[in-house]
Short mmCIF file of C-alpha atoms in Angstrom, two decimals:
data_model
loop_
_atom_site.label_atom_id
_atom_site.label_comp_id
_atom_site.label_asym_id
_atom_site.label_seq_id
_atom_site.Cartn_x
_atom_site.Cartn_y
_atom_site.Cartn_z
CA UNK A 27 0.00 0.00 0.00
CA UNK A 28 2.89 2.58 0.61
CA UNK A 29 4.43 1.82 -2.43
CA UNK A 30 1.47 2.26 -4.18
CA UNK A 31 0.49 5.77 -2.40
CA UNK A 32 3.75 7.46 -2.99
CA UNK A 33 5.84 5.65 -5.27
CA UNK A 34 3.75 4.36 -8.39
CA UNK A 35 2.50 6.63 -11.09
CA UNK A 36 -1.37 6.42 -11.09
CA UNK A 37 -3.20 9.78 -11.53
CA UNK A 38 -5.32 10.52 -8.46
CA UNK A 39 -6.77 13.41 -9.99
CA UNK A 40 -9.67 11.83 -12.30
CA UNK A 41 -10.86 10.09 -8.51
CA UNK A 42 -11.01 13.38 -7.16
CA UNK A 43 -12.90 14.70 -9.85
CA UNK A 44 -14.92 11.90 -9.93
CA UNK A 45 -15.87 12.49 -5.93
CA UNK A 46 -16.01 16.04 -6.25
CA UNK A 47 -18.84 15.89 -9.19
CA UNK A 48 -21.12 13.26 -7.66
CA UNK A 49 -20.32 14.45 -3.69
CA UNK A 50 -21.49 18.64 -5.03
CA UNK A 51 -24.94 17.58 -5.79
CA UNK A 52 -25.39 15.12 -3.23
CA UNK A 53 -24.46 17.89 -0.18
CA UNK A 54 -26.17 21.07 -1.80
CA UNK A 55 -23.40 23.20 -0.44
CA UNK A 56 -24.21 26.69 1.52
CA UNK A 57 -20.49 27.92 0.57
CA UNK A 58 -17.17 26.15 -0.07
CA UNK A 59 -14.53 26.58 2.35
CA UNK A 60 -10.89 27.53 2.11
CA UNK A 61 -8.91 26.28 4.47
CA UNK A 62 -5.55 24.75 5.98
CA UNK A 63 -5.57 20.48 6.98
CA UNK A 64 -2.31 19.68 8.65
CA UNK A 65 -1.08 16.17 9.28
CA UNK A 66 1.60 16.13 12.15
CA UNK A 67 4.77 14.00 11.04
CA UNK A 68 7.69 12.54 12.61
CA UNK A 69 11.06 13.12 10.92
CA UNK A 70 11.64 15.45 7.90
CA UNK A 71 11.60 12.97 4.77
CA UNK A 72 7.94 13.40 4.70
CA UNK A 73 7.62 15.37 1.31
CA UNK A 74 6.86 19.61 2.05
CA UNK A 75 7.63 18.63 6.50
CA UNK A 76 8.41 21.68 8.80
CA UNK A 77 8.13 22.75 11.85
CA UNK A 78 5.13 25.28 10.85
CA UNK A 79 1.53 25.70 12.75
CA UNK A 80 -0.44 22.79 13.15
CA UNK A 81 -3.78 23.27 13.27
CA UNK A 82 -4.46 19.63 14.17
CA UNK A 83 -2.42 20.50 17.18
CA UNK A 84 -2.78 23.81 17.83
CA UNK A 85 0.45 24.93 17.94
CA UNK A 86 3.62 24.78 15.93
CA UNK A 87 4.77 21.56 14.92
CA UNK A 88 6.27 19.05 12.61
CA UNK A 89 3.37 18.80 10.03
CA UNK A 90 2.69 18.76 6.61
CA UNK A 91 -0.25 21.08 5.41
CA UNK A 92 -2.73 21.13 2.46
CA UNK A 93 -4.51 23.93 1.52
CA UNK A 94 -8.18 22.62 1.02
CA UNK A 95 -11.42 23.47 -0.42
CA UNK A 96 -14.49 21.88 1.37
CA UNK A 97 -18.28 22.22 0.05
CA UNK A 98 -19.72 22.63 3.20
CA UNK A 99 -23.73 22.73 4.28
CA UNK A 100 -25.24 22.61 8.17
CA UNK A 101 -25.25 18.95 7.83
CA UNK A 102 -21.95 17.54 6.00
CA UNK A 103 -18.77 18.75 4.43
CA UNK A 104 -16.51 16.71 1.66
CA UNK A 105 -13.28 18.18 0.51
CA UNK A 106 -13.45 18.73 -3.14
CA UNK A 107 -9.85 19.24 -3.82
CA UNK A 108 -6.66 20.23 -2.36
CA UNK A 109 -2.74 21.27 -2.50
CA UNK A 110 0.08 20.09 -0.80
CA UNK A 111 1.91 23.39 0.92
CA UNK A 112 5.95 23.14 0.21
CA UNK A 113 8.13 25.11 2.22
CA UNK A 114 10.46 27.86 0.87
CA UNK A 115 12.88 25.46 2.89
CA UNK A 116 12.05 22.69 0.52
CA UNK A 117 12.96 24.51 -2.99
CA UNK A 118 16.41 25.47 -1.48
CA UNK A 119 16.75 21.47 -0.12
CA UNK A 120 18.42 19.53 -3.29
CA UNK A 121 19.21 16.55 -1.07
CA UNK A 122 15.70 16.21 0.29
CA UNK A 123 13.62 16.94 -3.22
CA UNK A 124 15.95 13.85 -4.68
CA UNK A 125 15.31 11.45 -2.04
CA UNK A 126 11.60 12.08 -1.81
CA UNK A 127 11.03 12.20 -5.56
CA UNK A 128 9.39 16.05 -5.67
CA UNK A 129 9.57 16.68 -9.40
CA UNK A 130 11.21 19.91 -10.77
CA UNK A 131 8.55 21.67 -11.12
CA UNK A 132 7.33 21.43 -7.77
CA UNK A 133 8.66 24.87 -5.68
CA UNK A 134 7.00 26.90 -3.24
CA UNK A 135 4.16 28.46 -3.79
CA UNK A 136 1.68 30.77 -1.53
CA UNK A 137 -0.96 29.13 0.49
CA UNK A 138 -3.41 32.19 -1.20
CA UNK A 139 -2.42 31.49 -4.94
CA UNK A 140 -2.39 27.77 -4.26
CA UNK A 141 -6.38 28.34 -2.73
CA UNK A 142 -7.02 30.24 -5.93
CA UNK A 143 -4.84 27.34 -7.98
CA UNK A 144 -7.75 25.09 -6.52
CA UNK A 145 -9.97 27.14 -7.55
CA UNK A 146 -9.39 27.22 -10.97
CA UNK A 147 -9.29 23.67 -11.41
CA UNK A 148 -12.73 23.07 -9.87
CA UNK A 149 -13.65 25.61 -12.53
CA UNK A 150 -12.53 23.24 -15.25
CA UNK A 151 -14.68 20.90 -14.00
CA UNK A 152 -17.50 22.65 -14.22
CA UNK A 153 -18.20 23.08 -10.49
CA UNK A 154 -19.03 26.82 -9.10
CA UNK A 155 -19.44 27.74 -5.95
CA UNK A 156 -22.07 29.35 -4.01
CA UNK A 157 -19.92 31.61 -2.12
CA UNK A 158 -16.57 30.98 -0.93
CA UNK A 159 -15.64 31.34 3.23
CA UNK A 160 -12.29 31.36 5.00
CA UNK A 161 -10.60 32.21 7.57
CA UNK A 162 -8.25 35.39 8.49
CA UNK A 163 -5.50 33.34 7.34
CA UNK A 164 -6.79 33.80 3.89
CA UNK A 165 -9.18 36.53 4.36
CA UNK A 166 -6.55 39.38 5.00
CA UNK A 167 -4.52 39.06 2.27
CA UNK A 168 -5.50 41.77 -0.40
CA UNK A 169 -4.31 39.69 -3.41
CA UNK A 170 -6.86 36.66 -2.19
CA UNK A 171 -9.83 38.77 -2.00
CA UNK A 172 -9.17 40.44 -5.53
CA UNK A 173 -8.38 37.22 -7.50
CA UNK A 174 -11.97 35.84 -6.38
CA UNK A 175 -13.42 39.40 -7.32
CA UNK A 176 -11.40 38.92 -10.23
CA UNK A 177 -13.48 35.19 -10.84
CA UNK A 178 -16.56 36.82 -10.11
CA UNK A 179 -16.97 34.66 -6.67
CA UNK A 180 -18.94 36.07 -3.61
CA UNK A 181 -17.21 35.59 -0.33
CA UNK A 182 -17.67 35.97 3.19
CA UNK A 183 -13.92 36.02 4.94
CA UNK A 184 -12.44 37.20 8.13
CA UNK A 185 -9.98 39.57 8.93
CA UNK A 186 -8.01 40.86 12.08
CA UNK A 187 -9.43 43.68 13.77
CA UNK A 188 -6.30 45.70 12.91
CA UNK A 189 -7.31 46.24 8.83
CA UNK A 190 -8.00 49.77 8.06
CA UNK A 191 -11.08 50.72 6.15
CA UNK A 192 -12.33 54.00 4.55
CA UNK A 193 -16.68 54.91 4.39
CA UNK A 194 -18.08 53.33 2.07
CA UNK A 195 -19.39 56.98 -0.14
CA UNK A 196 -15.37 57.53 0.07
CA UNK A 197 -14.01 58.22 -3.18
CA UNK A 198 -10.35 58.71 -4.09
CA UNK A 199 -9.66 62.33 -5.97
CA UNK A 200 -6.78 63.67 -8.17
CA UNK A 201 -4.51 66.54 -6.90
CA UNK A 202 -4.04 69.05 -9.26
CA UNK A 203 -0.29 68.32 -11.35
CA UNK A 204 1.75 71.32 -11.09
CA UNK A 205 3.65 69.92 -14.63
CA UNK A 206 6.56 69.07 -12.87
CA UNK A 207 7.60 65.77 -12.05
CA UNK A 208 5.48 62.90 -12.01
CA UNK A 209 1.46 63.08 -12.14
CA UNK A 210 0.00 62.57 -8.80
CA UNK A 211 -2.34 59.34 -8.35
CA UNK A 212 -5.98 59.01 -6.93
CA UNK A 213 -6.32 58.72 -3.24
CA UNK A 214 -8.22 59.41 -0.34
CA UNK A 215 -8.94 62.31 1.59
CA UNK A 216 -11.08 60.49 4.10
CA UNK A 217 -8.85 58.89 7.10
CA UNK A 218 -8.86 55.58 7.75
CA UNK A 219 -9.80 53.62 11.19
CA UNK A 220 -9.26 49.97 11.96
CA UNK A 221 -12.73 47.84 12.21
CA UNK A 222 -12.57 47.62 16.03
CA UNK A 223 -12.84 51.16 16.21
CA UNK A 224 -15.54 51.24 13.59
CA UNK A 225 -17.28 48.88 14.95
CA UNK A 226 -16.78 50.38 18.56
CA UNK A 227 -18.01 53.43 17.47
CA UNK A 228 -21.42 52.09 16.39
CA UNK A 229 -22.23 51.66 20.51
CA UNK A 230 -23.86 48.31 21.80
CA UNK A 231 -27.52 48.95 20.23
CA UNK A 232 -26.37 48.81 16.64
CA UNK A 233 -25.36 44.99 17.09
CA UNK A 234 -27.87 42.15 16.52
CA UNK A 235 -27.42 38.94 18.56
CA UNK A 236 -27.38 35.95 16.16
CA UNK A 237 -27.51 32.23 17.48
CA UNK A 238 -26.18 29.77 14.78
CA UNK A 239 -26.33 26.63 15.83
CA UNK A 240 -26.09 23.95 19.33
CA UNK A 241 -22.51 23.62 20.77
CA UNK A 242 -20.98 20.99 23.12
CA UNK A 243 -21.80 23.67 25.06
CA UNK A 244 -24.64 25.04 24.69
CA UNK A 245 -26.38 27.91 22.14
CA UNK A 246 -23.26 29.34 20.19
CA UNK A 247 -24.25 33.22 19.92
CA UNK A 248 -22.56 36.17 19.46
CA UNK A 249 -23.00 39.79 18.45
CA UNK A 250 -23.06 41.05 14.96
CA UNK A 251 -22.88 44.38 13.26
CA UNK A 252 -23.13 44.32 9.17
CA UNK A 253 -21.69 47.98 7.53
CA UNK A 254 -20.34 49.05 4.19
CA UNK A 255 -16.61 50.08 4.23
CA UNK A 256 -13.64 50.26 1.59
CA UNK A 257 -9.96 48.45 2.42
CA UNK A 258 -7.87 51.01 3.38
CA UNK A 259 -4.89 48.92 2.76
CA UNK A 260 -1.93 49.64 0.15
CA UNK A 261 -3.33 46.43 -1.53
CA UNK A 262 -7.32 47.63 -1.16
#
């Protein structure tokens, strides 16, 4: 069997496929979700290894991780499709890459473009999705959010409460160009505050309480405010 997982040369791709065509219809997803599986390993021959957080453990570890894309619904989940993470360490490890077989071609590669990679593929096989979700891991970068805008997907992601955001009627404006130097670019006059303090600002009555679903613990509820705002960001 472990000869047959990671050193013969059978194409795993058409059973994915395969699952991921009849498994879509079957669940009825609410969303697909982006996200990071990690599998913690002993050793560091384990193809794409490192010490690197562990979300199986909580903590960092010795672990491979995949970036995944789930179709997701209240009642079941199947992962449609995923991406092996490698290290920058493992492009720059010539020893390791031979021993474990990683093929040329196979370098380092952001967990964001390797989401939108995934993406893309699903595409090709003619599967859509209603919306995409994901974490803050994903959800802050910039680049992330415009390449699904850029696909024409919806999504729903989180960010830190740090990110900086502009009003929503904010529009960037033009200086006047004195003709000399170079032409000055758009930007905006408005200042930007961090969505804590947006939020903050809004006072307790503005929030709705929202109770999604039963927990181990009991009702899982929190407090929820929905407002228009711009990224603020260098990369909005």
């Amino acid at each position: 069997l472990q000869q047959f997982v990671n050193q013969s040369t059978w194409d795993p791709v058409p059973v994915r496929r395969r699952i991921a065509e009849r498994m879509v219809p079957l669940i009825g997803p609410d969303a697909w979700a982006v996200d990071d599986v990690s599998f913690p390993k002993d050793g560091e021959m384990s193809v794409a290894v490192a010490r690197q957080y562990c979300g199986a453990l909580g903590k960092q570890a010795n672990c491979q991780v995949a970036v995944s894309v789930h179709a997701v619904s209240d009642t079941a989940s199947c992962p449609l499709q995923w991406r092996l993470f490698v290290p920058q360490e493992w492009s720059d490890d010539p020893v390791r890459r031979r021993k474990t077989g990683v093929p040329d071609g196979i370098r380092h590669r952001e967990k964001w473009r390797l989401a939108l990679d995934t993406l893309d593929e699903l595409a090709g096989w003619g599967l859509v999705p209603p919306v995409v979700v994901a974490d803050a891991g994903y959800g802050q970068n910039a680049d992330f959010r415009d390449g699904l805008d850029g696909r024409g997907i919806g999504y729903v992601v989180a960010v830190r409460s740090d990110v900086t955001v502009l009003p929503q009627d904010a529009q960037p404006t033009t200086p006047v160009w004195s003709g000399n130097g170079r032409k000055p670019q758009p930007r905006y006059r408005h200042k930007p505050s961090s969505v804590s303090v947006l939020a903050a600002g809004r006072g307790r009555l503005a929030f709705t309480e929202v109770t999604w679903r039963e927990g181990s613990r009991g009702p899982m509820r929190s407090h929820f405010l929905a407002v228009r705002v711009r990224p603020a960001g260098i990369r909005a």
